[in-house]
Amino acid sequence: MPQVVRPRFAVLHGTHPAAPLPQRFRSLADRAAVEVLHRAARVLVASLPVLTDRLVEALYEQEPGYRAAIDSDRAEVWQEVHHSLRHNVGSLIQPREFRDAAHRTSRWIGEIRAEQGVPLDAVLHAFRMGGAMVWQDLVDETARRDPDDVRLLVHVAADVWNFVDEHCGIVADAYRQAERRLSWRRENQQRLMVAALLDGTARIADVGEAAAMLGLPEQGRYAVLAVASVRSGGPQQSAPARPRVTLPTALPPDAAPTVGPDGPSYAAPATTLWHTGPDAAFAILRLTGGLGDPGDPGELHAIADALDAPAGTRAGIGSAVDGLAALGDARRLAETALRACPAAGGTVVLDEHLPDALVVSSPALGSALADRVLGPLDRLDPSDRDVILETLTAWLDADGSAQRAGARLYCHRNTVLNRLRRFEQLTGRCLTRPRDAVEVSLALAARRLLGA
């Protein structure tokens, strides 16, 4: 009945009256209309199975959102529709007796359809279709008994459609509440699964389920990014609540990244998988191999270049691993890379800083090496000691070129050579001997990274 079934904007926006509509004055015609309504509604109650069959068939033909549910379990949908019609038609006759039961039924339908994934628009359309069908049957039954009584139903039409609107609002509220619960449950399950993968506690039998849940290939190539910050008062780390990262264009579009802009308080794209630990936040990086061979670190280097981290941010990218099951190893590698970051902040790709990684992997041995190799310098005046260490570092960074080291330090190459000879005299090391050069390099890394 197009003249009766009109748009309900409040329902479409999920709102409905917070309180019952005010009681209006009932004329004699209204009382007669209520009697006509009750009489026709009693006939509908007696023929509810037929009405239910018609409505289920109409839903199947006119509402695509219900077809899958009806095909899956037609009997279940039939029972749901019958239950709703029985309480709602009963409410037209005995509002006080049926009101609470009708509300519970509508809430239950909203919740169960949300859990089944039936679109909310489809559920609301089903309720409006049911309301239209009930109203049409009321009119038809009244016309059959006494055509003159049809005009009396006009006096109760607003009440009937307000009733339909009220229940559409109840359904919408219940649906959205259930949807929020389901969303929270899915997000919580995803967080737990990501945490288990990164902790290395996920069972092998669950990896396939994890891949499906997270939308990641089980046998893909992965690395882990660890991000933390340095407090202004010292080297103590604090984990960002949720980092914001912009990944290089060679990675999948859904992982596309930027770190920033306010230090440790970041926010990643919705599709980036993060896990926040007590000392750092970890992101799962899906690698493509598009920047070189699978074993080439070029892709990891590109990711590091894309991390425009502000001052005081530390980021470590571990080596690539094969498969989701190896993400626990990838996390430990990322933590090692993070420990190899300079105290003032920066980004470290583990594959490009393996000597530093060796030092931070065994702090006690690193400190012992630094004390053995560099300890004799501590007897010097601090400023004198720092000049020798700075010169030694610059010379190693310049691949043993005194000329380039002098350019970096703004001094003559002979000054560099004199300082290096003094170091050799104080420590008994020979920088031209490969073994000594390796020990000196590791000792400098230990002092820089461990404060040894």
GROMACS .gro file of C-alpha atoms in nm:
model
  452
    1MET     CA    1   0.000   0.000   0.000
    2PRO     CA    2   0.213   0.291  -0.127
    3GLN     CA    3  -0.023   0.545   0.024
    4VAL     CA    4   0.039   0.401   0.369
    5VAL     CA    5   0.399   0.270   0.358
    6ARG     CA    6   0.589   0.597   0.385
    7PRO     CA    7   0.959   0.669   0.462
    8ARG     CA    8   1.064   0.659   0.826
    9PHE     CA    9   1.364   0.890   0.855
   10ALA     CA   10   1.404   0.835   1.229
   11VAL     CA   11   1.440   0.461   1.173
   12LEU     CA   12   1.693   0.499   0.896
   13HIS     CA   13   1.908   0.713   1.128
   14GLY     CA   14   1.878   0.468   1.416
   15THR     CA   15   1.668   0.693   1.640
   16HIS     CA   16   1.328   0.651   1.790
   17PRO     CA   17   1.120   0.834   2.050
   18ALA     CA   18   1.282   0.821   2.393
   19ALA     CA   19   0.940   0.817   2.560
   20PRO     CA   20   0.592   0.702   2.454
   21LEU     CA   21   0.398   0.950   2.249
   22PRO     CA   22   0.162   1.166   2.459
   23GLN     CA   23  -0.188   1.029   2.494
   24ARG     CA   24  -0.423   1.207   2.265
   25PHE     CA   25  -0.794   1.254   2.319
   26ARG     CA   26  -0.995   0.959   2.193
   27SER     CA   27  -1.314   1.050   2.013
   28LEU     CA   28  -1.607   0.813   1.975
   29ALA     CA   29  -1.481   0.739   1.624
   30ASP     CA   30  -1.140   0.645   1.771
   31ARG     CA   31  -1.302   0.400   2.009
   32ALA     CA   32  -1.492   0.244   1.724
   33ALA     CA   33  -1.170   0.226   1.522
   34VAL     CA   34  -0.995   0.042   1.805
   35GLU     CA   35  -1.276  -0.211   1.816
   36VAL     CA   36  -1.245  -0.264   1.441
   37LEU     CA   37  -0.867  -0.300   1.477
   38HIS     CA   38  -0.901  -0.558   1.755
   39ARG     CA   39  -1.156  -0.757   1.561
   40ALA     CA   40  -0.937  -0.776   1.250
   41ALA     CA   41  -0.621  -0.847   1.453
   42ARG     CA   42  -0.784  -1.148   1.621
   43VAL     CA   43  -0.845  -1.297   1.277
   44LEU     CA   44  -0.475  -1.241   1.192
   45VAL     CA   45  -0.369  -1.421   1.508
   46ALA     CA   46  -0.572  -1.723   1.402
   47SER     CA   47  -0.401  -1.730   1.061
   48LEU     CA   48  -0.044  -1.648   1.165
   49PRO     CA   49   0.115  -1.957   0.998
   50VAL     CA   50  -0.022  -1.849   0.659
   51LEU     CA   51   0.086  -1.489   0.717
   52THR     CA   52   0.432  -1.614   0.818
   53ASP     CA   53   0.462  -1.821   0.499
   54ARG     CA   54   0.375  -1.520   0.288
   55LEU     CA   55   0.619  -1.289   0.464
   56VAL     CA   56   0.910  -1.537   0.443
   57GLU     CA   57   0.843  -1.585   0.073
   58ALA     CA   58   0.826  -1.208   0.021
   59LEU     CA   59   1.157  -1.164   0.205
   60TYR     CA   60   1.321  -1.424  -0.018
   61GLU     CA   61   1.197  -1.257  -0.334
   62GLN     CA   62   1.237  -0.890  -0.239
   63GLU     CA   63   1.523  -0.868   0.013
   64PRO     CA   64   1.858  -1.008  -0.112
   65GLY     CA   65   2.012  -0.970   0.233
   66TYR     CA   66   1.785  -1.244   0.367
   67ARG     CA   67   1.826  -1.498   0.087
   68ALA     CA   68   2.142  -1.656   0.223
   69ALA     CA   69   1.987  -1.692   0.570
   70ILE     CA   70   1.668  -1.847   0.427
   71ASP     CA   71   1.865  -2.084   0.202
   72SER     CA   72   2.081  -2.185   0.497
   73ASP     CA   73   1.796  -2.253   0.744
   74ARG     CA   74   1.449  -2.166   0.621
   75ALA     CA   75   1.285  -2.324   0.927
   76GLU     CA   76   1.489  -2.103   1.162
   77VAL     CA   77   1.391  -1.786   0.974
   78TRP     CA   78   1.028  -1.901   0.967
   79GLN     CA   79   1.025  -1.948   1.344
   80GLU     CA   80   1.184  -1.605   1.395
   81VAL     CA   81   0.924  -1.434   1.173
   82HIS     CA   82   0.636  -1.626   1.333
   83HIS     CA   83   0.756  -1.537   1.682
   84SER     CA   84   0.783  -1.169   1.592
   85LEU     CA   85   0.441  -1.157   1.422
   86ARG     CA   86   0.274  -1.336   1.714
   87HIS     CA   87   0.400  -1.083   1.968
   88ASN     CA   88   0.355  -0.777   1.748
   89VAL     CA   89   0.002  -0.860   1.633
   90GLY     CA   90  -0.078  -0.955   1.991
   91SER     CA   91   0.043  -0.609   2.096
   92LEU     CA   92  -0.226  -0.452   1.877
   93ILE     CA   93  -0.487  -0.633   2.086
   94GLN     CA   94  -0.330  -0.637   2.433
   95PRO     CA   95  -0.047  -0.380   2.442
   96ARG     CA   96   0.034  -0.415   2.812
   97GLU     CA   97   0.049  -0.795   2.807
   98PHE     CA   98   0.262  -0.824   2.492
   99ARG     CA   99   0.476  -0.508   2.498
  100ASP     CA  100   0.779  -0.644   2.690
  101ALA     CA  101   0.781  -0.974   2.504
  102ALA     CA  102   0.756  -0.794   2.170
  103HIS     CA  103   1.051  -0.569   2.264
  104ARG     CA  104   1.260  -0.869   2.371
  105THR     CA  105   1.185  -1.043   2.043
  106SER     CA  106   1.285  -0.739   1.837
  107ARG     CA  107   1.609  -0.699   2.034
  108TRP     CA  108   1.685  -1.067   1.988
  109ILE     CA  109   1.630  -1.045   1.612
  110GLY     CA  110   1.859  -0.742   1.588
  111GLU     CA  111   2.135  -0.922   1.778
  112ILE     CA  112   2.114  -1.254   1.594
  113ARG     CA  113   2.105  -1.091   1.251
  114ALA     CA  114   2.410  -0.882   1.339
  115GLU     CA  115   2.594  -1.201   1.438
  116GLN     CA  116   2.492  -1.363   1.109
  117GLY     CA  117   2.613  -1.066   0.909
  118VAL     CA  118   2.274  -0.975   0.760
  119PRO     CA  119   2.292  -0.601   0.670
  120LEU     CA  120   2.103  -0.368   0.903
  121ASP     CA  121   1.917  -0.214   0.609
  122ALA     CA  122   1.789  -0.560   0.519
  123VAL     CA  123   1.667  -0.625   0.873
  124LEU     CA  124   1.486  -0.290   0.889
  125HIS     CA  125   1.336  -0.352   0.547
  126ALA     CA  126   1.209  -0.688   0.670
  127PHE     CA  127   1.035  -0.521   0.965
  128ARG     CA  128   0.878  -0.260   0.741
  129MET     CA  129   0.765  -0.530   0.498
  130GLY     CA  130   0.607  -0.716   0.790
  131GLY     CA  131   0.434  -0.399   0.906
  132ALA     CA  132   0.300  -0.330   0.558
  133MET     CA  133   0.175  -0.686   0.521
  134VAL     CA  134   0.001  -0.680   0.861
  135TRP     CA  135  -0.162  -0.345   0.783
  136GLN     CA  136  -0.280  -0.466   0.444
  137ASP     CA  137  -0.432  -0.779   0.600
  138LEU     CA  138  -0.604  -0.566   0.864
  139VAL     CA  139  -0.758  -0.352   0.591
  140ASP     CA  140  -0.855  -0.656   0.380
  141GLU     CA  141  -1.014  -0.836   0.674
  142THR     CA  142  -1.208  -0.526   0.776
  143ALA     CA  143  -1.328  -0.473   0.417
  144ARG     CA  144  -1.440  -0.834   0.400
  145ARG     CA  145  -1.651  -0.806   0.714
  146ASP     CA  146  -1.789  -0.455   0.658
  147PRO     CA  147  -1.645  -0.221   0.389
  148ASP     CA  148  -1.781   0.081   0.574
  149ASP     CA  149  -1.552   0.007   0.870
  150VAL     CA  150  -1.238   0.056   0.661
  151ARG     CA  151  -1.268   0.432   0.702
  152LEU     CA  152  -1.245   0.386   1.079
  153LEU     CA  153  -0.897   0.233   1.052
  154VAL     CA  154  -0.766   0.573   0.944
  155HIS     CA  155  -0.801   0.680   1.308
  156VAL     CA  156  -0.550   0.414   1.422
  157ALA     CA  157  -0.314   0.416   1.122
  158ALA     CA  158  -0.065   0.651   1.293
  159ASP     CA  159  -0.061   0.430   1.603
  160VAL     CA  160   0.013   0.120   1.396
  161TRP     CA  161   0.297   0.283   1.206
  162ASN     CA  162   0.441   0.441   1.518
  163PHE     CA  163   0.449   0.089   1.659
  164VAL     CA  164   0.642  -0.029   1.352
  165ASP     CA  165   0.884   0.263   1.383
  166GLU     CA  166   0.938   0.192   1.753
  167HIS     CA  167   1.037  -0.167   1.683
  168CYS     CA  168   1.262  -0.067   1.394
  169GLY     CA  169   1.444   0.159   1.640
  170ILE     CA  170   1.473  -0.123   1.892
  171VAL     CA  171   1.611  -0.355   1.624
  172ALA     CA  172   1.861  -0.093   1.504
  173ASP     CA  173   1.989  -0.026   1.857
  174ALA     CA  174   2.026  -0.395   1.935
  175TYR     CA  175   2.196  -0.458   1.600
  176ARG     CA  176   2.452  -0.182   1.653
  177GLN     CA  177   2.525  -0.290   2.009
  178ALA     CA  178   2.581  -0.647   1.890
  179GLU     CA  179   2.795  -0.517   1.603
  180ARG     CA  180   3.014  -0.326   1.847
  181ARG     CA  181   3.054  -0.635   2.065
  182LEU     CA  182   3.143  -0.847   1.763
  183SER     CA  183   3.390  -0.586   1.638
  184TRP     CA  184   3.556  -0.567   1.981
  185ARG     CA  185   3.571  -0.947   1.995
  186ARG     CA  186   3.728  -0.971   1.648
  187GLU     CA  187   3.980  -0.698   1.728
  188ASN     CA  188   4.065  -0.863   2.059
  189GLN     CA  189   4.111  -1.201   1.889
  190GLN     CA  190   4.332  -1.037   1.629
  191ARG     CA  191   4.540  -0.864   1.897
  192LEU     CA  192   4.585  -1.191   2.084
  193MET     CA  193   4.681  -1.373   1.764
  194VAL     CA  194   4.933  -1.105   1.664
  195ALA     CA  195   5.079  -1.111   2.015
  196ALA     CA  196   5.108  -1.492   2.007
  197LEU     CA  197   5.280  -1.487   1.667
  198LEU     CA  198   5.528  -1.220   1.775
  199ASP     CA  199   5.591  -1.389   2.110
  200GLY     CA  200   5.651  -1.719   1.933
  201THR     CA  201   5.383  -1.889   2.145
  202ALA     CA  202   5.134  -1.958   1.863
  203ARG     CA  203   5.082  -2.328   1.797
  204ILE     CA  204   5.182  -2.452   1.453
  205ALA     CA  205   4.829  -2.590   1.413
  206ASP     CA  206   4.688  -2.238   1.459
  207VAL     CA  207   4.909  -2.063   1.203
  208GLY     CA  208   4.669  -2.136   0.916
  209GLU     CA  209   4.380  -1.989   1.115
  210ALA     CA  210   4.595  -1.688   1.201
  211ALA     CA  211   4.676  -1.632   0.833
  212ALA     CA  212   4.305  -1.633   0.745
  213MET     CA  213   4.214  -1.405   1.036
  214LEU     CA  214   4.488  -1.151   0.961
  215GLY     CA  215   4.462  -1.167   0.583
  216LEU     CA  216   4.828  -1.266   0.543
  217PRO     CA  217   4.988  -1.553   0.346
  218GLU     CA  218   5.106  -1.832   0.571
  219GLN     CA  219   5.425  -1.884   0.369
  220GLY     CA  220   5.510  -1.521   0.287
  221ARG     CA  221   5.831  -1.333   0.370
  222TYR     CA  222   5.816  -1.112   0.677
  223ALA     CA  223   6.021  -0.886   0.897
  224VAL     CA  224   5.934  -0.704   1.218
  225LEU     CA  225   5.977  -0.335   1.296
  226ALA     CA  226   6.035  -0.233   1.659
  227VAL     CA  227   5.976   0.131   1.758
  228ALA     CA  228   6.047   0.301   2.090
  229SER     CA  229   6.148   0.642   2.218
  230VAL     CA  230   6.410   0.779   2.454
  231ARG     CA  231   6.296   0.980   2.754
  232SER     CA  232   6.452   1.323   2.784
  233GLY     CA  233   6.616   1.228   3.113
  234GLY     CA  234   6.815   0.932   2.984
  235PRO     CA  235   6.820   0.611   2.786
  236GLN     CA  236   6.507   0.458   2.940
  237GLN     CA  237   6.264   0.359   2.666
  238SER     CA  238   5.894   0.417   2.653
  239ALA     CA  239   5.671   0.231   2.411
  240PRO     CA  240   5.447   0.428   2.175
  241ALA     CA  241   5.079   0.353   2.216
  242ARG     CA  242   5.039   0.292   1.843
  243PRO     CA  243   5.304   0.401   1.590
  244ARG     CA  244   5.220   0.573   1.261
  245VAL     CA  245   5.433   0.439   0.977
  246THR     CA  246   5.436   0.507   0.603
  247LEU     CA  247   5.586   0.214   0.414
  248PRO     CA  248   5.767   0.230   0.077
  249THR     CA  249   5.561   0.206  -0.239
  250ALA     CA  250   5.714  -0.131  -0.328
  251LEU     CA  251   5.522  -0.289  -0.040
  252PRO     CA  252   5.155  -0.393  -0.068
  253PRO     CA  253   4.922  -0.090  -0.087
  254ASP     CA  254   4.742  -0.185   0.233
  255ALA     CA  255   5.069  -0.156   0.424
  256ALA     CA  256   5.166   0.176   0.275
  257PRO     CA  257   5.350   0.398   0.540
  258THR     CA  258   5.508   0.756   0.768
  259VAL     CA  259   5.651   0.765   1.125
  260GLY     CA  260   5.570   1.074   1.297
  261PRO     CA  261   5.511   1.354   1.371
  262ASP     CA  262   5.508   1.388   1.754
  263GLY     CA  263   5.757   1.133   1.879
  264PRO     CA  264   5.631   0.819   2.045
  265SER     CA  265   5.261   0.889   2.002
  266TYR     CA  266   5.190   0.735   1.663
  267ALA     CA  267   4.889   0.590   1.476
  268ALA     CA  268   4.925   0.328   1.204
  269PRO     CA  269   4.699   0.264   0.906
  270ALA     CA  270   4.406   0.041   1.001
  271THR     CA  271   4.546  -0.253   0.805
  272THR     CA  272   4.892  -0.241   0.967
  273LEU     CA  273   4.928  -0.505   1.238
  274TRP     CA  274   5.081  -0.368   1.558
  275HIS     CA  275   5.151  -0.514   1.899
  276THR     CA  276   5.252  -0.290   2.189
  277GLY     CA  277   5.486  -0.440   2.444
  278PRO     CA  278   5.619  -0.293   2.769
  279ASP     CA  279   5.928  -0.140   2.605
  280ALA     CA  280   5.841  -0.100   2.237
  281ALA     CA  281   5.571  -0.132   1.972
  282PHE     CA  282   5.612  -0.396   1.702
  283ALA     CA  283   5.477  -0.396   1.346
  284ILE     CA  284   5.457  -0.697   1.115
  285LEU     CA  285   5.610  -0.607   0.777
  286ARG     CA  286   5.499  -0.815   0.483
  287LEU     CA  287   5.783  -0.823   0.230
  288THR     CA  288   5.743  -0.861  -0.144
  289GLY     CA  289   6.097  -0.905  -0.273
  290GLY     CA  290   6.016  -0.639  -0.530
  291LEU     CA  291   6.331  -0.440  -0.457
  292GLY     CA  292   6.573  -0.723  -0.528
  293ASP     CA  293   6.629  -1.092  -0.474
  294PRO     CA  294   6.458  -1.251  -0.171
  295GLY     CA  295   6.788  -1.252   0.015
  296ASP     CA  296   6.874  -0.894  -0.071
  297PRO     CA  297   6.830  -0.640   0.214
  298GLY     CA  298   6.729  -0.364  -0.029
  299GLU     CA  299   6.361  -0.383   0.063
  300LEU     CA  300   6.438  -0.355   0.433
  301HIS     CA  301   6.663  -0.059   0.361
  302ALA     CA  302   6.380   0.106   0.165
  303ILE     CA  303   6.149   0.062   0.464
  304ALA     CA  304   6.410   0.223   0.689
  305ASP     CA  305   6.441   0.517   0.449
  306ALA     CA  306   6.062   0.564   0.461
  307LEU     CA  307   6.060   0.597   0.840
  308ASP     CA  308   6.084   0.971   0.891
  309ALA     CA  309   6.115   0.942   1.268
  310PRO     CA  310   6.136   1.257   1.480
  311ALA     CA  311   6.422   1.320   1.718
  312GLY     CA  312   6.431   1.081   2.011
  313THR     CA  313   6.266   0.793   1.825
  314ARG     CA  314   6.444   0.459   1.798
  315ALA     CA  315   6.349   0.208   1.528
  316GLY     CA  316   6.494  -0.134   1.459
  317ILE     CA  317   6.416  -0.360   1.162
  318GLY     CA  318   6.508  -0.725   1.198
  319SER     CA  319   6.617  -0.966   0.927
  320ALA     CA  320   6.363  -1.125   0.694
  321VAL     CA  321   6.211  -1.461   0.788
  322ASP     CA  322   6.002  -1.713   0.595
  323GLY     CA  323   5.644  -1.774   0.707
  324LEU     CA  324   5.417  -1.652   0.983
  325ALA     CA  325   5.541  -1.927   1.213
  326ALA     CA  326   5.883  -1.756   1.223
  327LEU     CA  327   5.752  -1.418   1.341
  328GLY     CA  328   5.874  -1.490   1.695
  329ASP     CA  329   6.230  -1.506   1.560
  330ALA     CA  330   6.165  -1.191   1.355
  331ARG     CA  331   6.058  -1.005   1.668
  332ARG     CA  332   6.371  -1.104   1.858
  333LEU     CA  333   6.582  -0.987   1.564
  334ALA     CA  334   6.395  -0.654   1.562
  335GLU     CA  335   6.457  -0.614   1.937
  336THR     CA  336   6.827  -0.672   1.875
  337ALA     CA  337   6.822  -0.406   1.602
  338LEU     CA  338   6.644  -0.169   1.840
  339ARG     CA  339   6.911  -0.219   2.106
  340ALA     CA  340   7.172  -0.136   1.842
  341CYS     CA  341   7.014   0.206   1.781
  342PRO     CA  342   7.213   0.510   1.896
  343ALA     CA  343   7.106   0.649   2.231
  344ALA     CA  344   6.990   0.973   2.069
  345GLY     CA  345   6.760   0.787   1.831
  346GLY     CA  346   6.770   0.665   1.473
  347THR     CA  347   6.685   0.365   1.257
  348VAL     CA  348   6.889   0.047   1.236
  349VAL     CA  349   6.847  -0.234   0.982
  350LEU     CA  350   6.991  -0.540   1.153
  351ASP     CA  351   7.147  -0.686   0.838
  352GLU     CA  352   7.355  -0.368   0.799
  353HIS     CA  353   7.472  -0.356   1.163
  354LEU     CA  354   7.558  -0.714   1.250
  355PRO     CA  355   7.877  -0.629   1.446
  356ASP     CA  356   7.675  -0.389   1.662
  357ALA     CA  357   7.412  -0.660   1.701
  358LEU     CA  358   7.677  -0.899   1.830
  359VAL     CA  359   7.777  -0.648   2.095
  360VAL     CA  360   7.426  -0.575   2.224
  361SER     CA  361   7.332  -0.944   2.213
  362SER     CA  362   7.586  -1.008   2.488
  363PRO     CA  363   7.620  -0.687   2.692
  364ALA     CA  364   7.843  -0.845   2.954
  365LEU     CA  365   8.096  -0.965   2.697
  366GLY     CA  366   8.073  -0.635   2.510
  367SER     CA  367   8.149  -0.439   2.826
  368ALA     CA  368   8.439  -0.670   2.909
  369LEU     CA  369   8.585  -0.622   2.560
  370ALA     CA  370   8.550  -0.242   2.581
  371ASP     CA  371   8.720  -0.239   2.920
  372ARG     CA  372   9.006  -0.457   2.797
  373VAL     CA  373   9.071  -0.267   2.474
  374LEU     CA  374   8.984   0.091   2.570
  375GLY     CA  375   9.039   0.080   2.945
  376PRO     CA  376   9.395   0.224   2.931
  377LEU     CA  377   9.252   0.545   2.779
  378ASP     CA  378   9.050   0.610   3.093
  379ARG     CA  379   9.369   0.711   3.273
  380LEU     CA  380   9.393   1.016   3.048
  381ASP     CA  381   9.225   1.349   3.099
  382PRO     CA  382   8.862   1.306   2.973
  383SER     CA  383   8.900   1.569   2.701
  384ASP     CA  384   9.224   1.408   2.580
  385ARG     CA  385   9.065   1.062   2.587
  386ASP     CA  386   8.761   1.182   2.391
  387VAL     CA  387   8.983   1.334   2.118
  388ILE     CA  388   9.160   1.000   2.068
  389LEU     CA  389   8.830   0.806   2.059
  390GLU     CA  390   8.677   1.054   1.816
  391THR     CA  391   8.979   1.028   1.589
  392LEU     CA  392   8.980   0.649   1.606
  393THR     CA  393   8.609   0.635   1.517
  394ALA     CA  394   8.649   0.877   1.227
  395TRP     CA  395   8.946   0.677   1.091
  396LEU     CA  396   8.749   0.349   1.100
  397ASP     CA  397   8.447   0.515   0.940
  398ALA     CA  398   8.676   0.646   0.664
  399ASP     CA  399   8.794   0.287   0.592
  400GLY     CA  400   9.141   0.356   0.736
  401SER     CA  401   9.204   0.676   0.536
  402ALA     CA  402   9.383   0.939   0.745
  403GLN     CA  403   9.318   1.194   0.472
  404ARG     CA  404   8.937   1.152   0.483
  405ALA     CA  405   8.936   1.124   0.861
  406GLY     CA  406   9.127   1.453   0.884
  407ALA     CA  407   8.873   1.620   0.656
  408ARG     CA  408   8.594   1.506   0.886
  409LEU     CA  409   8.777   1.628   1.194
  410TYR     CA  410   8.904   1.950   1.035
  411CYS     CA  411   9.268   1.864   1.102
  412HIS     CA  412   9.575   1.755   0.902
  413ARG     CA  413   9.622   1.386   0.817
  414ASN     CA  414   9.945   1.385   1.015
  415THR     CA  415   9.752   1.491   1.323
  416VAL     CA  416   9.526   1.190   1.271
  417LEU     CA  417   9.826   0.956   1.234
  418ASN     CA  418   9.990   1.098   1.550
  419ARG     CA  419   9.675   1.038   1.754
  420LEU     CA  420   9.642   0.682   1.620
  421ARG     CA  421  10.006   0.608   1.713
  422ARG     CA  422   9.941   0.740   2.060
  423PHE     CA  423   9.642   0.507   2.088
  424GLU     CA  424   9.858   0.211   1.988
  425GLN     CA  425  10.123   0.307   2.244
  426LEU     CA  426   9.869   0.339   2.526
  427THR     CA  427   9.676   0.019   2.450
  428GLY     CA  428   9.937  -0.205   2.296
  429ARG     CA  429   9.715  -0.258   1.993
  430CYS     CA  430   9.828  -0.243   1.631
  431LEU     CA  431   9.566  -0.099   1.400
  432THR     CA  432   9.725  -0.259   1.094
  433ARG     CA  433   9.678  -0.604   1.247
  434PRO     CA  434   9.331  -0.733   1.136
  435ARG     CA  435   9.250  -0.902   1.466
  436ASP     CA  436   9.327  -0.589   1.666
  437ALA     CA  437   9.131  -0.371   1.425
  438VAL     CA  438   8.824  -0.595   1.470
  439GLU     CA  439   8.853  -0.585   1.849
  440VAL     CA  440   8.893  -0.207   1.849
  441SER     CA  441   8.588  -0.165   1.625
  442LEU     CA  442   8.373  -0.388   1.850
  443ALA     CA  443   8.503  -0.217   2.164
  444LEU     CA  444   8.407   0.125   2.025
  445ALA     CA  445   8.059  -0.011   1.940
  446ALA     CA  446   8.023  -0.146   2.296
  447ARG     CA  447   8.120   0.188   2.448
  448ARG     CA  448   7.879   0.373   2.217
  449LEU     CA  449   7.581   0.138   2.259
  450LEU     CA  450   7.631   0.011   2.615
  451GLY     CA  451   7.802   0.307   2.775
  452ALA     CA  452   8.082   0.070   2.869
   0.00000   0.00000   0.00000
